[in-house]
Amino acid sequence: MPRAIWNGAVIAESDATIVVEGNHYFPPDAVKREYLRDSQTHTVCPWKGTASYYDVVVNGQVNRDAAWYYPTPKAAASQIAGYIAFWRGVRIEPT
């Protein structure tokens, strides 16, 4: 079961991730929201649409924009709507 880990904390864990472009997108209910803080950052992918970001916060340390999701993706990426992916030092490990 893939899990996302940063600063010693398991942020997300699920057997139902969707892998797109090498990134594990975790179902929203598999993510521990207490580690996420809304960010004002947005980026645009030509085929997925507009991504929104979260900062990951663990033990008072902040990893800015380390999680992202597509709230309303384009049709080609509709399967990842609301799913959350990680980067910037967040490790994705199998369990």
Short mmCIF file of N, CA and C in Angstrom, two decimals:
data_model
loop_
_atom_site.label_atom_id
_atom_site.label_comp_id
_atom_site.label_asym_id
_atom_site.label_seq_id
_atom_site.Cartn_x
_atom_site.Cartn_y
_atom_site.Cartn_z
N MET A 1 0.85 -1.17 0.00
CA MET A 1 0.00 0.00 0.00
C MET A 1 0.90 1.24 0.00
N PRO A 2 0.83 2.05 -1.02
CA PRO A 2 1.66 3.26 -1.05
C PRO A 2 1.30 4.21 0.09
N ARG A 3 2.32 4.89 0.58
CA ARG A 3 2.09 5.91 1.59
C ARG A 3 3.04 7.08 1.35
N ALA A 4 2.58 8.25 1.74
CA ALA A 4 3.36 9.49 1.61
C ALA A 4 3.88 9.85 2.99
N ILE A 5 5.20 10.09 3.06
CA ILE A 5 5.84 10.37 4.35
C ILE A 5 6.69 11.63 4.24
N TRP A 6 6.56 12.50 5.23
CA TRP A 6 7.44 13.67 5.30
C TRP A 6 7.69 14.01 6.76
N ASN A 7 8.93 14.30 7.08
CA ASN A 7 9.33 14.71 8.43
C ASN A 7 8.87 13.71 9.48
N GLY A 8 8.93 12.42 9.12
CA GLY A 8 8.59 11.36 10.04
C GLY A 8 7.11 11.04 10.18
N ALA A 9 6.26 11.76 9.48
CA ALA A 9 4.82 11.53 9.59
C ALA A 9 4.27 10.89 8.32
N VAL A 10 3.35 9.94 8.50
CA VAL A 10 2.63 9.37 7.36
C VAL A 10 1.47 10.32 7.06
N ILE A 11 1.53 10.94 5.89
CA ILE A 11 0.54 11.95 5.50
C ILE A 11 -0.64 11.33 4.78
N ALA A 12 -0.36 10.25 4.01
CA ALA A 12 -1.42 9.58 3.26
C ALA A 12 -1.04 8.12 3.09
N GLU A 13 -2.07 7.26 2.97
CA GLU A 13 -1.83 5.83 2.80
C GLU A 13 -3.06 5.22 2.14
N SER A 14 -2.85 4.50 1.02
CA SER A 14 -3.99 3.91 0.32
C SER A 14 -3.57 2.88 -0.71
N ASP A 15 -4.40 1.86 -0.87
CA ASP A 15 -4.23 0.89 -1.96
C ASP A 15 -4.88 1.38 -3.24
N ALA A 16 -5.57 2.51 -3.17
CA ALA A 16 -6.36 2.99 -4.30
C ALA A 16 -5.77 4.24 -4.96
N THR A 17 -4.43 4.37 -4.94
CA THR A 17 -3.84 5.52 -5.62
C THR A 17 -3.99 5.35 -7.12
N ILE A 18 -3.95 6.47 -7.81
CA ILE A 18 -3.95 6.47 -9.28
C ILE A 18 -2.63 7.08 -9.71
N VAL A 19 -1.88 6.36 -10.53
CA VAL A 19 -0.57 6.85 -10.97
C VAL A 19 -0.72 7.55 -12.31
N VAL A 20 -0.33 8.82 -12.34
CA VAL A 20 -0.36 9.63 -13.56
C VAL A 20 1.00 10.31 -13.68
N GLU A 21 1.66 10.11 -14.80
CA GLU A 21 2.98 10.69 -15.05
C GLU A 21 3.95 10.38 -13.92
N GLY A 22 3.87 9.18 -13.37
CA GLY A 22 4.79 8.75 -12.33
C GLY A 22 4.45 9.22 -10.93
N ASN A 23 3.38 9.98 -10.77
CA ASN A 23 2.97 10.48 -9.45
C ASN A 23 1.78 9.69 -8.92
N HIS A 24 1.85 9.32 -7.64
CA HIS A 24 0.73 8.65 -6.99
C HIS A 24 -0.25 9.72 -6.52
N TYR A 25 -1.47 9.65 -7.00
CA TYR A 25 -2.54 10.52 -6.54
C TYR A 25 -3.37 9.72 -5.54
N PHE A 26 -3.44 10.24 -4.30
CA PHE A 26 -4.15 9.56 -3.22
C PHE A 26 -5.60 10.01 -3.15
N PRO A 27 -6.52 9.08 -2.89
CA PRO A 27 -7.92 9.48 -2.70
C PRO A 27 -8.03 10.48 -1.55
N PRO A 28 -8.95 11.42 -1.66
CA PRO A 28 -9.07 12.44 -0.61
C PRO A 28 -9.25 11.87 0.80
N ASP A 29 -9.98 10.78 0.94
CA ASP A 29 -10.22 10.23 2.27
C ASP A 29 -9.03 9.45 2.83
N ALA A 30 -7.97 9.29 2.03
CA ALA A 30 -6.76 8.59 2.49
C ALA A 30 -5.69 9.55 3.01
N VAL A 31 -5.97 10.83 2.94
CA VAL A 31 -4.99 11.86 3.31
C VAL A 31 -5.36 12.43 4.69
N LYS A 32 -4.35 12.55 5.55
CA LYS A 32 -4.56 13.11 6.88
C LYS A 32 -4.54 14.64 6.77
N ARG A 33 -5.72 15.21 6.76
CA ARG A 33 -5.88 16.65 6.51
C ARG A 33 -5.21 17.53 7.56
N GLU A 34 -4.96 16.99 8.73
CA GLU A 34 -4.32 17.81 9.77
C GLU A 34 -2.91 18.22 9.36
N TYR A 35 -2.33 17.55 8.36
CA TYR A 35 -0.99 17.89 7.88
C TYR A 35 -1.01 18.84 6.68
N LEU A 36 -2.19 19.21 6.22
CA LEU A 36 -2.28 20.08 5.04
C LEU A 36 -2.79 21.46 5.42
N ARG A 37 -2.24 22.46 4.74
CA ARG A 37 -2.68 23.85 4.92
C ARG A 37 -2.87 24.44 3.53
N ASP A 38 -3.99 25.09 3.30
CA ASP A 38 -4.26 25.68 1.99
C ASP A 38 -3.14 26.62 1.57
N SER A 39 -2.84 26.59 0.28
CA SER A 39 -1.86 27.49 -0.33
C SER A 39 -2.59 28.31 -1.39
N GLN A 40 -2.07 29.45 -1.71
CA GLN A 40 -2.65 30.28 -2.76
C GLN A 40 -2.06 29.96 -4.14
N THR A 41 -1.17 28.98 -4.21
CA THR A 41 -0.50 28.64 -5.46
C THR A 41 -1.41 27.85 -6.39
N HIS A 42 -1.33 28.18 -7.67
CA HIS A 42 -2.05 27.46 -8.72
C HIS A 42 -1.13 27.37 -9.93
N THR A 43 -1.18 26.24 -10.62
CA THR A 43 -0.44 26.08 -11.87
C THR A 43 -1.39 25.47 -12.89
N VAL A 44 -0.99 25.55 -14.16
CA VAL A 44 -1.84 25.03 -15.23
C VAL A 44 -1.09 23.98 -16.03
N CYS A 45 -1.70 22.83 -16.18
CA CYS A 45 -1.19 21.75 -17.03
C CYS A 45 -2.05 21.75 -18.29
N PRO A 46 -1.44 21.67 -19.47
CA PRO A 46 -2.23 21.73 -20.70
C PRO A 46 -3.30 20.65 -20.83
N TRP A 47 -3.05 19.47 -20.28
CA TRP A 47 -4.05 18.41 -20.46
C TRP A 47 -4.82 18.05 -19.20
N LYS A 48 -4.29 18.43 -18.00
CA LYS A 48 -5.01 18.12 -16.75
C LYS A 48 -5.84 19.30 -16.25
N GLY A 49 -5.40 20.51 -16.54
CA GLY A 49 -6.14 21.68 -16.07
C GLY A 49 -5.39 22.45 -15.00
N THR A 50 -6.13 23.14 -14.15
CA THR A 50 -5.54 23.99 -13.11
C THR A 50 -5.40 23.22 -11.81
N ALA A 51 -4.16 23.21 -11.30
CA ALA A 51 -3.86 22.53 -10.03
C ALA A 51 -3.88 23.55 -8.89
N SER A 52 -4.37 23.11 -7.76
CA SER A 52 -4.30 23.87 -6.51
C SER A 52 -3.33 23.15 -5.59
N TYR A 53 -2.77 23.88 -4.64
CA TYR A 53 -1.71 23.33 -3.78
C TYR A 53 -2.04 23.44 -2.31
N TYR A 54 -1.36 22.58 -1.55
CA TYR A 54 -1.36 22.63 -0.09
C TYR A 54 0.09 22.71 0.38
N ASP A 55 0.32 23.39 1.49
CA ASP A 55 1.58 23.26 2.21
C ASP A 55 1.42 22.02 3.09
N VAL A 56 2.52 21.29 3.28
CA VAL A 56 2.51 20.16 4.21
C VAL A 56 3.20 20.66 5.49
N VAL A 57 2.52 20.50 6.62
CA VAL A 57 3.01 21.01 7.89
C VAL A 57 3.07 19.85 8.89
N VAL A 58 4.29 19.55 9.36
CA VAL A 58 4.49 18.47 10.33
C VAL A 58 5.43 18.96 11.42
N ASN A 59 5.00 18.83 12.66
CA ASN A 59 5.82 19.22 13.81
C ASN A 59 6.35 20.65 13.68
N GLY A 60 5.51 21.54 13.20
CA GLY A 60 5.88 22.95 13.08
C GLY A 60 6.72 23.30 11.87
N GLN A 61 7.16 22.31 11.10
CA GLN A 61 7.94 22.57 9.89
C GLN A 61 7.00 22.59 8.69
N VAL A 62 7.28 23.53 7.78
CA VAL A 62 6.41 23.73 6.62
C VAL A 62 7.16 23.37 5.34
N ASN A 63 6.53 22.54 4.53
CA ASN A 63 7.03 22.20 3.19
C ASN A 63 6.04 22.85 2.22
N ARG A 64 6.43 24.03 1.74
CA ARG A 64 5.51 24.85 0.94
C ARG A 64 5.15 24.18 -0.38
N ASP A 65 3.85 24.19 -0.67
CA ASP A 65 3.32 23.69 -1.94
C ASP A 65 3.76 22.26 -2.24
N ALA A 66 3.88 21.43 -1.23
CA ALA A 66 4.38 20.06 -1.40
C ALA A 66 3.29 19.07 -1.80
N ALA A 67 2.04 19.52 -1.83
CA ALA A 67 0.94 18.66 -2.25
C ALA A 67 0.10 19.43 -3.26
N TRP A 68 -0.42 18.71 -4.24
CA TRP A 68 -1.29 19.36 -5.22
C TRP A 68 -2.43 18.45 -5.62
N TYR A 69 -3.46 19.09 -6.18
CA TYR A 69 -4.64 18.36 -6.63
C TYR A 69 -5.34 19.17 -7.72
N TYR A 70 -6.21 18.50 -8.44
CA TYR A 70 -7.00 19.14 -9.49
C TYR A 70 -8.46 19.09 -9.07
N PRO A 71 -9.00 20.20 -8.56
CA PRO A 71 -10.40 20.18 -8.11
C PRO A 71 -11.39 19.94 -9.25
N THR A 72 -11.11 20.50 -10.41
CA THR A 72 -11.97 20.30 -11.58
C THR A 72 -11.09 20.10 -12.81
N PRO A 73 -10.52 18.90 -12.95
CA PRO A 73 -9.60 18.66 -14.07
C PRO A 73 -10.33 18.61 -15.40
N LYS A 74 -9.55 18.72 -16.46
CA LYS A 74 -10.09 18.53 -17.80
C LYS A 74 -10.52 17.07 -17.95
N ALA A 75 -11.31 16.78 -18.99
CA ALA A 75 -11.88 15.44 -19.18
C ALA A 75 -10.82 14.35 -19.21
N ALA A 76 -9.68 14.62 -19.81
CA ALA A 76 -8.63 13.60 -19.94
C ALA A 76 -8.08 13.15 -18.58
N ALA A 77 -8.24 13.99 -17.56
CA ALA A 77 -7.72 13.66 -16.23
C ALA A 77 -8.84 13.54 -15.19
N SER A 78 -10.05 13.32 -15.63
CA SER A 78 -11.20 13.32 -14.72
C SER A 78 -11.08 12.30 -13.60
N GLN A 79 -10.32 11.21 -13.82
CA GLN A 79 -10.20 10.17 -12.80
C GLN A 79 -9.44 10.64 -11.56
N ILE A 80 -8.70 11.76 -11.65
CA ILE A 80 -7.94 12.23 -10.48
C ILE A 80 -8.59 13.45 -9.81
N ALA A 81 -9.82 13.76 -10.15
CA ALA A 81 -10.50 14.91 -9.54
C ALA A 81 -10.48 14.80 -8.02
N GLY A 82 -9.88 15.78 -7.37
CA GLY A 82 -9.82 15.81 -5.91
C GLY A 82 -8.75 14.95 -5.28
N TYR A 83 -8.11 14.07 -6.06
CA TYR A 83 -7.04 13.23 -5.53
C TYR A 83 -5.80 14.09 -5.29
N ILE A 84 -4.97 13.71 -4.33
CA ILE A 84 -3.85 14.54 -3.90
C ILE A 84 -2.52 13.83 -4.15
N ALA A 85 -1.58 14.55 -4.77
CA ALA A 85 -0.24 14.03 -5.04
C ALA A 85 0.78 14.87 -4.26
N PHE A 86 1.99 14.33 -4.15
CA PHE A 86 3.02 14.98 -3.32
C PHE A 86 4.35 15.04 -4.07
N TRP A 87 5.18 16.01 -3.67
CA TRP A 87 6.54 16.14 -4.19
C TRP A 87 7.34 16.95 -3.18
N ARG A 88 8.47 17.52 -3.61
CA ARG A 88 9.31 18.37 -2.76
C ARG A 88 9.76 17.67 -1.48
N GLY A 89 10.28 16.46 -1.63
CA GLY A 89 10.82 15.76 -0.49
C GLY A 89 9.86 14.83 0.22
N VAL A 90 8.60 14.86 -0.15
CA VAL A 90 7.66 13.90 0.43
C VAL A 90 7.93 12.56 -0.26
N ARG A 91 8.28 11.54 0.54
CA ARG A 91 8.60 10.22 0.00
C ARG A 91 7.34 9.41 -0.20
N ILE A 92 7.28 8.73 -1.32
CA ILE A 92 6.20 7.78 -1.56
C ILE A 92 6.83 6.40 -1.44
N GLU A 93 6.34 5.63 -0.47
CA GLU A 93 6.91 4.31 -0.20
C GLU A 93 5.83 3.24 -0.27
N PRO A 94 6.20 2.07 -0.77
CA PRO A 94 5.25 0.95 -0.65
C PRO A 94 5.31 0.43 0.78
N THR A 95 4.24 -0.20 1.22
CA THR A 95 4.26 -0.76 2.58
C THR A 95 4.16 -2.27 2.52
#
